[in-house]
PDB file of C-alpha atoms and ligand atoms in Angstrom:
ATOM      1  CA  MET L   1      -2.516  -0.206 -15.789  1.00  0.00           C
ATOM      2  CA  SER L   2      -5.259   1.739 -17.359  1.00  0.00           C
ATOM      3  CA  GLU L   3      -4.434   5.214 -18.564  1.00  0.00           C
ATOM      4  CA  GLN L   4      -5.173   8.132 -16.603  1.00  0.00           C
ATOM      5  CA  ASN L   5      -8.000  10.244 -16.462  1.00  0.00           C
ATOM      6  CA  LEU L   6      -6.970  13.518 -17.057  1.00  0.00           C
ATOM      7  CA  ARG L   7      -8.737  14.665 -14.097  1.00  0.00           C
ATOM      8  CA  LEU L   8      -7.013  15.843 -11.031  1.00  0.00           C
ATOM      9  CA  GLU L   9      -8.641  14.267  -8.177  1.00  0.00           C
ATOM     10  CA  GLU L  10      -7.629  14.253  -4.467  1.00  0.00           C
ATOM     11  CA  MET L  11      -7.081  11.017  -2.681  1.00  0.00           C
ATOM     12  CA  ASP L  12      -9.386  10.969  -0.163  1.00  0.00           C
ATOM     13  CA  SER L  13     -12.407  11.990  -2.276  1.00  0.00           C
ATOM     14  CA  PHE L  14     -11.363   9.560  -5.171  1.00  0.00           C
ATOM     15  CA  PHE L  15     -11.441   6.588  -3.134  1.00  0.00           C
ATOM     16  CA  ASN L  16     -14.816   7.895  -0.783  1.00  0.00           C
ATOM     17  CA  LEU L  17     -16.551   8.542  -4.309  1.00  0.00           C
ATOM     18  CA  ARG L  18     -15.567   4.808  -5.303  1.00  0.00           C
ATOM     19  CA  ALA L  19     -15.506   2.802  -1.969  1.00  0.00           C
ATOM     20  CA  LYS L  20     -19.060   0.885  -2.569  1.00  0.00           C
ATOM     21  CA  GLU L  21     -17.659  -0.300  -5.945  1.00  0.00           C
ATOM     22  CA  TYR L  22     -13.822  -1.054  -4.723  1.00  0.00           C
ATOM     23  CA  ASP L  23     -14.062  -4.708  -3.847  1.00  0.00           C
ATOM     24  CA  ALA L  24     -15.542  -5.797  -6.997  1.00  0.00           C
ATOM     25  CA  HIS L  25     -13.345  -3.763  -9.065  1.00  0.00           C
ATOM     26  CA  MET L  26     -10.226  -5.358  -7.251  1.00  0.00           C
ATOM     27  CA  LYS L  27     -11.983  -8.830  -7.931  1.00  0.00           C
ATOM     28  CA  GLU L  28     -11.996  -7.471 -11.959  1.00  0.00           C
ATOM     29  CA  THR L  29      -8.509  -6.110 -11.791  1.00  0.00           C
ATOM     30  CA  ILE L  30      -6.740  -8.777 -10.354  1.00  0.00           C
ATOM     31  CA  ASN L  31      -6.395 -12.161 -12.542  1.00  0.00           C
ATOM     32  CA  SER L  32      -5.862 -14.367  -9.424  1.00  0.00           C
ATOM     33  CA  PHE L  33      -7.523 -12.236  -6.672  1.00  0.00           C
ATOM     34  CA  GLU L  34      -8.118 -15.136  -3.886  1.00  0.00           C
ATOM     35  CA  GLU L  35      -4.646 -16.421  -4.358  1.00  0.00           C
ATOM     36  CA  TYR L  36      -2.981 -12.584  -4.379  1.00  0.00           C
ATOM     37  CA  TYR L  37      -4.944 -11.465  -1.043  1.00  0.00           C
ATOM     38  CA  ASN L  38      -4.234 -14.768   0.543  1.00  0.00           C
ATOM     39  CA  LEU L  39      -0.276 -14.523  -0.621  1.00  0.00           C
ATOM     40  CA  VAL L  40       0.064 -10.890   0.471  1.00  0.00           C
ATOM     41  CA  ALA L  41      -0.024 -12.691   4.415  1.00  0.00           C
ATOM     42  CA  GLU L  42       2.361 -15.865   3.364  1.00  0.00           C
ATOM     43  CA  PRO L  43       5.561 -13.727   4.731  1.00  0.00           C
ATOM     44  CA  ILE L  44       3.726 -13.817   8.080  1.00  0.00           C
ATOM     45  CA  ASN L  45       4.971 -16.761  10.348  1.00  0.00           C
ATOM     46  CA  TYR L  46       1.639 -18.243  11.691  1.00  0.00           C
ATOM     47  CA  THR L  47       1.661 -17.139  15.793  1.00  0.00           C
ATOM     48  CA  GLU L  48      -0.949 -17.084  18.036  1.00  0.00           C
ATOM     49  CA  GLU L  49       0.555 -14.045  20.137  1.00  0.00           C
ATOM     50  CA  PRO L  50      -0.884 -10.889  20.221  1.00  0.00           C
ATOM     51  CA  ILE L  51       1.654  -9.377  17.630  1.00  0.00           C
ATOM     52  CA  GLU L  52       1.456  -5.609  16.712  1.00  0.00           C
ATOM     53  CA  ILE L  53       1.009  -5.246  12.732  1.00  0.00           C
ATOM     54  CA  LEU L  54       0.436  -2.325  10.658  1.00  0.00           C
ATOM     55  CA  ASP L  55      -1.451  -1.985   7.529  1.00  0.00           C
ATOM     56  CA  LEU L  56      -0.648   1.240   5.651  1.00  0.00           C
ATOM     57  CA  GLY L  57      -3.783   2.133   3.108  1.00  0.00           C
ATOM     58  CA  CYS L  58      -5.835  -0.637   4.591  1.00  0.00           C
ATOM     59  CA  GLY L  59      -8.806   0.518   2.224  1.00  0.00           C
ATOM     60  CA  THR L  60     -11.710  -1.850   2.869  1.00  0.00           C
ATOM     61  CA  GLY L  61      -9.718  -4.366   4.523  1.00  0.00           C
ATOM     62  CA  LEU L  62      -9.020  -6.815   1.756  1.00  0.00           C
ATOM     63  CA  GLU L  63      -6.119  -8.053   3.090  1.00  0.00           C
ATOM     64  CA  ILE L  64      -7.117  -8.178   6.613  1.00  0.00           C
ATOM     65  CA  SER L  65      -8.852 -11.989   6.683  1.00  0.00           C
ATOM     66  CA  ALA L  66      -5.407 -13.370   5.572  1.00  0.00           C
ATOM     67  CA  ILE L  67      -3.580 -11.329   8.141  1.00  0.00           C
ATOM     68  CA  PHE L  68      -5.579 -12.794  10.487  1.00  0.00           C
ATOM     69  CA  ASN L  69      -5.501 -16.686   9.441  1.00  0.00           C
ATOM     70  CA  LYS L  70      -1.649 -16.306  10.068  1.00  0.00           C
ATOM     71  CA  ALA L  71      -1.935 -14.255  13.311  1.00  0.00           C
ATOM     72  CA  PRO L  72      -5.706 -14.809  14.752  1.00  0.00           C
ATOM     73  CA  ASN L  73      -4.401 -12.491  17.875  1.00  0.00           C
ATOM     74  CA  ALA L  74      -3.069  -9.917  16.215  1.00  0.00           C
ATOM     75  CA  LYS L  75      -3.330  -6.296  16.925  1.00  0.00           C
ATOM     76  CA  ILE L  76      -3.623  -4.542  13.782  1.00  0.00           C
ATOM     77  CA  THR L  77      -3.401  -0.572  13.269  1.00  0.00           C
ATOM     78  CA  CYS L  78      -5.060   0.190  10.033  1.00  0.00           C
ATOM     79  CA  ILE L  79      -4.483   3.811   8.693  1.00  0.00           C
ATOM     80  CA  ASP L  80      -6.309   5.167   5.722  1.00  0.00           C
ATOM     81  CA  LEU L  81      -7.192   8.344   4.450  1.00  0.00           C
ATOM     82  CA  SER L  82     -11.030   7.242   3.017  1.00  0.00           C
ATOM     83  CA  GLU L  83     -13.746   7.534   5.500  1.00  0.00           C
ATOM     84  CA  GLU L  84     -16.107   5.379   3.303  1.00  0.00           C
ATOM     85  CA  MET L  85     -13.283   3.045   2.631  1.00  0.00           C
ATOM     86  CA  LEU L  86     -12.883   2.818   6.434  1.00  0.00           C
ATOM     87  CA  LYS L  87     -16.601   2.532   7.094  1.00  0.00           C
ATOM     88  CA  ILE L  88     -16.586  -0.833   4.782  1.00  0.00           C
ATOM     89  CA  LEU L  89     -13.844  -2.297   6.797  1.00  0.00           C
ATOM     90  CA  GLN L  90     -15.358  -1.617   9.754  1.00  0.00           C
ATOM     91  CA  ASP L  91     -18.552  -3.408   8.931  1.00  0.00           C
ATOM     92  CA  LYS L  92     -16.720  -6.285   7.770  1.00  0.00           C
ATOM     93  CA  TYR L  93     -14.790  -6.869  10.599  1.00  0.00           C
ATOM     94  CA  THR L  94     -17.316  -6.387  13.624  1.00  0.00           C
ATOM     95  CA  SER L  95     -16.493  -9.629  15.217  1.00  0.00           C
ATOM     96  CA  CYS L  96     -13.102  -8.706  15.715  1.00  0.00           C
ATOM     97  CA  ARG L  97     -13.209  -4.976  16.019  1.00  0.00           C
ATOM     98  CA  LYS L  98     -11.410  -4.960  19.606  1.00  0.00           C
ATOM     99  CA  GLN L  99      -8.275  -6.141  17.521  1.00  0.00           C
ATOM    100  CA  LEU L 100      -8.175  -3.169  15.248  1.00  0.00           C
ATOM    101  CA  ASN L 101      -6.909  -0.043  15.940  1.00  0.00           C
ATOM    102  CA  ILE L 102      -8.414   2.473  12.664  1.00  0.00           C
ATOM    103  CA  ILE L 103      -7.087   5.561  12.152  1.00  0.00           C
ATOM    104  CA  LYS L 104      -8.211   8.007   9.584  1.00  0.00           C
ATOM    105  CA  ALA L 105      -4.615   9.947   8.554  1.00  0.00           C
ATOM    106  CA  SER L 106      -2.294   9.807   5.822  1.00  0.00           C
ATOM    107  CA  TYR L 107       0.634   7.786   6.819  1.00  0.00           C
ATOM    108  CA  LEU L 108       3.144  10.045   4.919  1.00  0.00           C
ATOM    109  CA  ASN L 109       2.604  12.489   7.731  1.00  0.00           C
ATOM    110  CA  TYR L 110       1.650  10.274  10.562  1.00  0.00           C
ATOM    111  CA  SER L 111       4.301   9.343  13.043  1.00  0.00           C
ATOM    112  CA  PHE L 112       4.727   5.784  13.634  1.00  0.00           C
ATOM    113  CA  GLU L 113       6.012   4.569  17.176  1.00  0.00           C
ATOM    114  CA  LYS L 114       9.740   3.279  16.846  1.00  0.00           C
ATOM    115  CA  ASN L 115      10.554  -0.615  17.020  1.00  0.00           C
ATOM    116  CA  LYS L 116       6.820  -1.530  17.255  1.00  0.00           C
ATOM    117  CA  TYR L 117       5.543  -3.562  14.692  1.00  0.00           C
ATOM    118  CA  GLN L 118       6.699  -6.946  14.098  1.00  0.00           C
ATOM    119  CA  TYR L 119       4.741  -6.618  10.201  1.00  0.00           C
ATOM    120  CA  ILE L 120       4.195  -3.701   8.019  1.00  0.00           C
ATOM    121  CA  LEU L 121       1.873  -3.824   5.071  1.00  0.00           C
ATOM    122  CA  GLY L 122       1.298  -1.699   2.165  1.00  0.00           C
ATOM    123  CA  ILE L 123      -0.934  -3.230  -0.375  1.00  0.00           C
ATOM    124  CA  MET L 124      -1.750  -1.631  -3.396  1.00  0.00           C
ATOM    125  CA  THR L 125      -1.427   1.726  -2.204  1.00  0.00           C
ATOM    126  CA  MET L 126       2.294   2.903  -2.781  1.00  0.00           C
ATOM    127  CA  HIS L 127       2.030   3.196  -6.399  1.00  0.00           C
ATOM    128  CA  HIS L 128       0.897   6.687  -6.096  1.00  0.00           C
ATOM    129  CA  PHE L 129       3.970   8.310  -4.948  1.00  0.00           C
ATOM    130  CA  LEU L 130       7.320   9.943  -6.465  1.00  0.00           C
ATOM    131  CA  TYR L 131      10.555   8.560  -5.410  1.00  0.00           C
ATOM    132  CA  GLN L 132      11.426  10.995  -2.332  1.00  0.00           C
ATOM    133  CA  ASP L 133       7.988  10.596  -0.766  1.00  0.00           C
ATOM    134  CA  LYS L 134       8.511   6.952  -0.870  1.00  0.00           C
ATOM    135  CA  LEU L 135      11.974   6.732   0.515  1.00  0.00           C
ATOM    136  CA  GLU L 136      10.864   9.094   3.558  1.00  0.00           C
ATOM    137  CA  LEU L 137       8.049   6.713   4.118  1.00  0.00           C
ATOM    138  CA  TYR L 138      10.326   3.603   3.842  1.00  0.00           C
ATOM    139  CA  LYS L 139      12.944   4.853   6.117  1.00  0.00           C
ATOM    140  CA  LYS L 140       9.883   5.626   8.311  1.00  0.00           C
ATOM    141  CA  ILE L 141       8.806   2.174   8.030  1.00  0.00           C
ATOM    142  CA  LYS L 142      12.391   0.836   8.661  1.00  0.00           C
ATOM    143  CA  SER L 143      12.542   2.489  12.115  1.00  0.00           C
ATOM    144  CA  SER L 144       8.996   1.245  13.315  1.00  0.00           C
ATOM    145  CA  LEU L 145       9.718  -2.175  12.479  1.00  0.00           C
ATOM    146  CA  ARG L 146      10.910  -4.578  15.093  1.00  0.00           C
ATOM    147  CA  GLU L 147      14.582  -5.630  14.702  1.00  0.00           C
ATOM    148  CA  ASP L 148      13.207  -9.094  13.112  1.00  0.00           C
ATOM    149  CA  GLY L 149      10.286  -7.423  11.484  1.00  0.00           C
ATOM    150  CA  LYS L 150       9.113  -7.457   7.641  1.00  0.00           C
ATOM    151  CA  TYR L 151       7.508  -4.727   5.319  1.00  0.00           C
ATOM    152  CA  ILE L 152       5.525  -6.573   2.766  1.00  0.00           C
ATOM    153  CA  GLU L 153       4.265  -4.642  -0.178  1.00  0.00           C
ATOM    154  CA  GLY L 154       1.868  -5.810  -2.855  1.00  0.00           C
ATOM    155  CA  ASP L 155       1.589  -3.549  -5.935  1.00  0.00           C
ATOM    156  CA  TYR L 156       1.874  -2.716  -9.246  1.00  0.00           C
ATOM    157  CA  VAL L 157       5.401  -3.194 -10.921  1.00  0.00           C
ATOM    158  CA  VAL L 158       6.189  -2.174 -14.472  1.00  0.00           C
ATOM    159  CA  THR L 159       8.862  -1.786 -17.079  1.00  0.00           C
ATOM    160  CA  PRO L 160      11.809   0.888 -16.985  1.00  0.00           C
ATOM    161  CA  TYR L 161      10.072   2.236 -20.094  1.00  0.00           C
ATOM    162  CA  HIS L 162       6.636   2.394 -18.278  1.00  0.00           C
ATOM    163  CA  GLU L 163       7.975   3.781 -15.692  1.00  0.00           C
ATOM    164  CA  LYS L 164       9.295   6.501 -17.309  1.00  0.00           C
ATOM    165  CA  LYS L 165       6.122   7.063 -19.275  1.00  0.00           C
ATOM    166  CA  TRP L 166       4.188   7.090 -16.181  1.00  0.00           C
ATOM    167  CA  LEU L 167       6.503   9.864 -14.643  1.00  0.00           C
ATOM    168  CA  LYS L 168       6.275  11.743 -17.603  1.00  0.00           C
ATOM    169  CA  GLN L 169       2.635  11.747 -17.872  1.00  0.00           C
ATOM    170  CA  ARG L 170       2.096  12.630 -14.312  1.00  0.00           C
ATOM    171  CA  GLU L 171       4.683  15.756 -14.922  1.00  0.00           C
ATOM    172  CA  ASP L 172       2.463  16.707 -18.172  1.00  0.00           C
ATOM    173  CA  MET L 173      -0.950  16.126 -16.247  1.00  0.00           C
ATOM    174  CA  LEU L 174       0.240  18.458 -13.237  1.00  0.00           C
ATOM    175  CA  ASN L 175       1.984  21.188 -15.428  1.00  0.00           C
ATOM    176  CA  GLU L 176      -1.076  21.202 -17.441  1.00  0.00           C
ATOM    177  CA  LEU L 177      -3.809  21.370 -14.795  1.00  0.00           C
ATOM    178  CA  GLY L 178      -1.924  23.022 -12.159  1.00  0.00           C
ATOM    179  CA  GLU L 179      -1.310  21.506  -8.632  1.00  0.00           C
ATOM    180  CA  ASP L 180      -1.813  22.728  -5.371  1.00  0.00           C
ATOM    181  CA  LYS L 181       1.411  21.441  -3.448  1.00  0.00           C
ATOM    182  CA  LEU L 182      -0.622  20.992   0.117  1.00  0.00           C
ATOM    183  CA  LYS L 183      -2.944  18.760  -1.720  1.00  0.00           C
ATOM    184  CA  LEU L 184      -2.469  14.949  -2.236  1.00  0.00           C
ATOM    185  CA  TYR L 185      -3.830  13.839  -5.638  1.00  0.00           C
ATOM    186  CA  HIS L 186      -5.017  10.391  -6.703  1.00  0.00           C
ATOM    187  CA  ILE L 187      -1.976   9.842  -9.780  1.00  0.00           C
ATOM    188  CA  ASP L 188      -0.435   6.488 -10.347  1.00  0.00           C
ATOM    189  CA  ILE L 189       3.194   6.410 -10.556  1.00  0.00           C
ATOM    190  CA  PRO L 190       4.384   2.554 -10.928  1.00  0.00           C
ATOM    191  CA  PHE L 191       7.908   2.250 -10.727  1.00  0.00           C
ATOM    192  CA  SER L 192      10.117  -0.988 -12.252  1.00  0.00           C
ATOM    193  CA  ILE L 193      11.238  -3.516  -9.614  1.00  0.00           C
ATOM    194  CA  LYS L 194      14.553  -2.119 -10.252  1.00  0.00           C
ATOM    195  CA  THR L 195      13.814   1.340  -8.756  1.00  0.00           C
ATOM    196  CA  GLN L 196      11.675  -0.333  -6.034  1.00  0.00           C
ATOM    197  CA  ARG L 197      15.014  -2.404  -5.151  1.00  0.00           C
ATOM    198  CA  ARG L 198      17.074   0.498  -5.003  1.00  0.00           C
ATOM    199  CA  LEU L 199      14.482   2.582  -2.858  1.00  0.00           C
ATOM    200  CA  PHE L 200      14.459  -0.140  -0.279  1.00  0.00           C
ATOM    201  CA  LYS L 201      18.474  -0.419  -0.493  1.00  0.00           C
ATOM    202  CA  GLU L 202      18.549   3.216   0.132  1.00  0.00           C
ATOM    203  CA  ALA L 203      16.121   2.798   3.085  1.00  0.00           C
ATOM    204  CA  GLY L 204      18.245   0.343   5.038  1.00  0.00           C
ATOM    205  CA  PHE L 205      16.531  -2.622   3.892  1.00  0.00           C
ATOM    206  CA  ASN L 206      18.799  -5.611   2.855  1.00  0.00           C
ATOM    207  CA  GLU L 207      17.034  -8.608   2.034  1.00  0.00           C
ATOM    208  CA  PHE L 208      14.408  -8.322  -0.996  1.00  0.00           C
ATOM    209  CA  ASN L 209      12.211 -11.719  -1.303  1.00  0.00           C
ATOM    210  CA  LEU L 210       9.779 -11.637  -3.811  1.00  0.00           C
ATOM    211  CA  VAL L 211       6.692 -13.678  -3.118  1.00  0.00           C
ATOM    212  CA  PHE L 212       4.312 -13.240  -6.314  1.00  0.00           C
ATOM    213  CA  LYS L 213       4.493 -12.000  -9.840  1.00  0.00           C
ATOM    214  CA  GLN L 214       1.539 -11.976 -12.258  1.00  0.00           C
ATOM    215  CA  GLY L 215       1.801  -9.079 -15.006  1.00  0.00           C
ATOM    216  CA  GLU L 216       2.180  -6.161 -13.373  1.00  0.00           C
ATOM    217  CA  HIS L 217       0.677  -7.335 -10.051  1.00  0.00           C
ATOM    218  CA  TYR L 218       3.510  -8.312  -7.370  1.00  0.00           C
ATOM    219  CA  ILE L 219       4.119  -9.128  -4.054  1.00  0.00           C
ATOM    220  CA  TYR L 220       7.344  -8.726  -2.293  1.00  0.00           C
ATOM    221  CA  TRP L 221       8.794  -8.129   1.266  1.00  0.00           C
ATOM    222  CA  VAL L 222      11.843  -6.748   2.953  1.00  0.00           C
ATOM    223  CA  LYS L 223      13.711  -6.805   5.782  1.00  0.00           C
TER     224      LYS L 223
HETATM  225  C1  LIG E 301      -5.974   1.030  -3.961  1.00  0.00           C
HETATM  226  S1  LIG E 301      -6.525   1.099  -2.465  1.00  0.00           S
HETATM  227  C2  LIG E 301      -5.985  -0.285  -1.570  1.00  0.00           C
HETATM  228  C3  LIG E 301      -6.377  -0.869  -0.181  1.00  0.00           C
HETATM  229  C4  LIG E 301      -6.228  -2.165   0.153  1.00  0.00           C
HETATM  230  N1  LIG E 301      -4.985  -1.939   0.444  1.00  0.00           N
HETATM  231  C5  LIG E 301      -6.385  -3.239  -0.714  1.00  0.00           C
HETATM  232  O1  LIG E 301      -5.187  -3.892  -1.041  1.00  0.00           O
HETATM  233  O2  LIG E 301      -7.765  -3.477  -1.074  1.00  0.00           O
HETATM  234  C6  LIG E 301      -5.520   2.561  -2.027  1.00  0.00           C
HETATM  235  C7  LIG E 301      -5.925   2.952  -0.604  1.00  0.00           C
HETATM  236  O3  LIG E 301      -4.709   3.833   0.067  1.00  0.00           O
HETATM  237  C8  LIG E 301      -5.098   4.773   0.689  1.00  0.00           C
HETATM  238  N2  LIG E 301      -4.324   5.873   0.746  1.00  0.00           N
HETATM  239  C9  LIG E 301      -3.491   6.178  -0.341  1.00  0.00           C
HETATM  240  N3  LIG E 301      -2.765   7.478   0.161  1.00  0.00           N
HETATM  241  C10 LIG E 301      -2.691   7.173   1.445  1.00  0.00           C
HETATM  242  C11 LIG E 301      -2.139   8.232   2.188  1.00  0.00           C
HETATM  243  N4  LIG E 301      -1.345   9.014   2.108  1.00  0.00           N
HETATM  244  N5  LIG E 301      -2.373   7.945   3.476  1.00  0.00           N
HETATM  245  C12 LIG E 301      -3.478   6.751   3.818  1.00  0.00           C
HETATM  246  N6  LIG E 301      -3.840   6.293   3.228  1.00  0.00           N
HETATM  247  C13 LIG E 301      -3.682   6.523   1.476  1.00  0.00           C
HETATM  248  C14 LIG E 301      -6.522   5.103   0.039  1.00  0.00           C
HETATM  249  O4  LIG E 301      -7.350   6.119   0.482  1.00  0.00           O
HETATM  250  C15 LIG E 301      -6.920   3.706  -0.364  1.00  0.00           C
HETATM  251  O5  LIG E 301      -8.102   3.160   0.513  1.00  0.00           O
END
């Protein structure tokens, strides 16, 4: 990950401003871009049933076509804070618009229905939050999954050394610039795989499976 820009930007406006260039930026950032966005759907068992899927921080919908390849009749609830990212997603998926339930909200305080989803995905969106916020969210995800459901995450994973470094950088940044506790800022706080696994365990997930690992780009799923 590149060094952070020392300017605090609120999460929604950060992505609103960058929405148009977002897909091109990701193609440049992830070496195996096509493979990566295909593999996020690898843990999904092929089905033509209208299963329920929740995509947290769906952005412009880079992961949606791979999901439809595995579950063509799925109903996908897509949640994102950024209106501009969601507009691009809607323009891309006009032919299957009826299968998408698009919600502009923060998944941190949105309440998910219990035991509803067969799969929940969080792709490239969870590296913005601290341990406690992630733990609360993972517990919510766990209770919203069906008994045999899976949570699939794709994200940046760093070494324990870099985890400490990013956390310290975040603290310094917020101390220096002042933080409004009510606002959600775009700050990168990627964790190590050890911390991620501990979080999942604490949230009640007992099985961890690694799907992809290339540099800092990982895909894994838990149940
Ligand atoms: C790096 S993009 C990833 C988008 C997409 N999943 C992908 O892999 O291309 C992160 C997305 O997460 C969204 N996001 C961040 N925090 C969020 C929150 N608390 N609630 C909803 N969306 C959030 C951002 O608006 C942004 O669209």
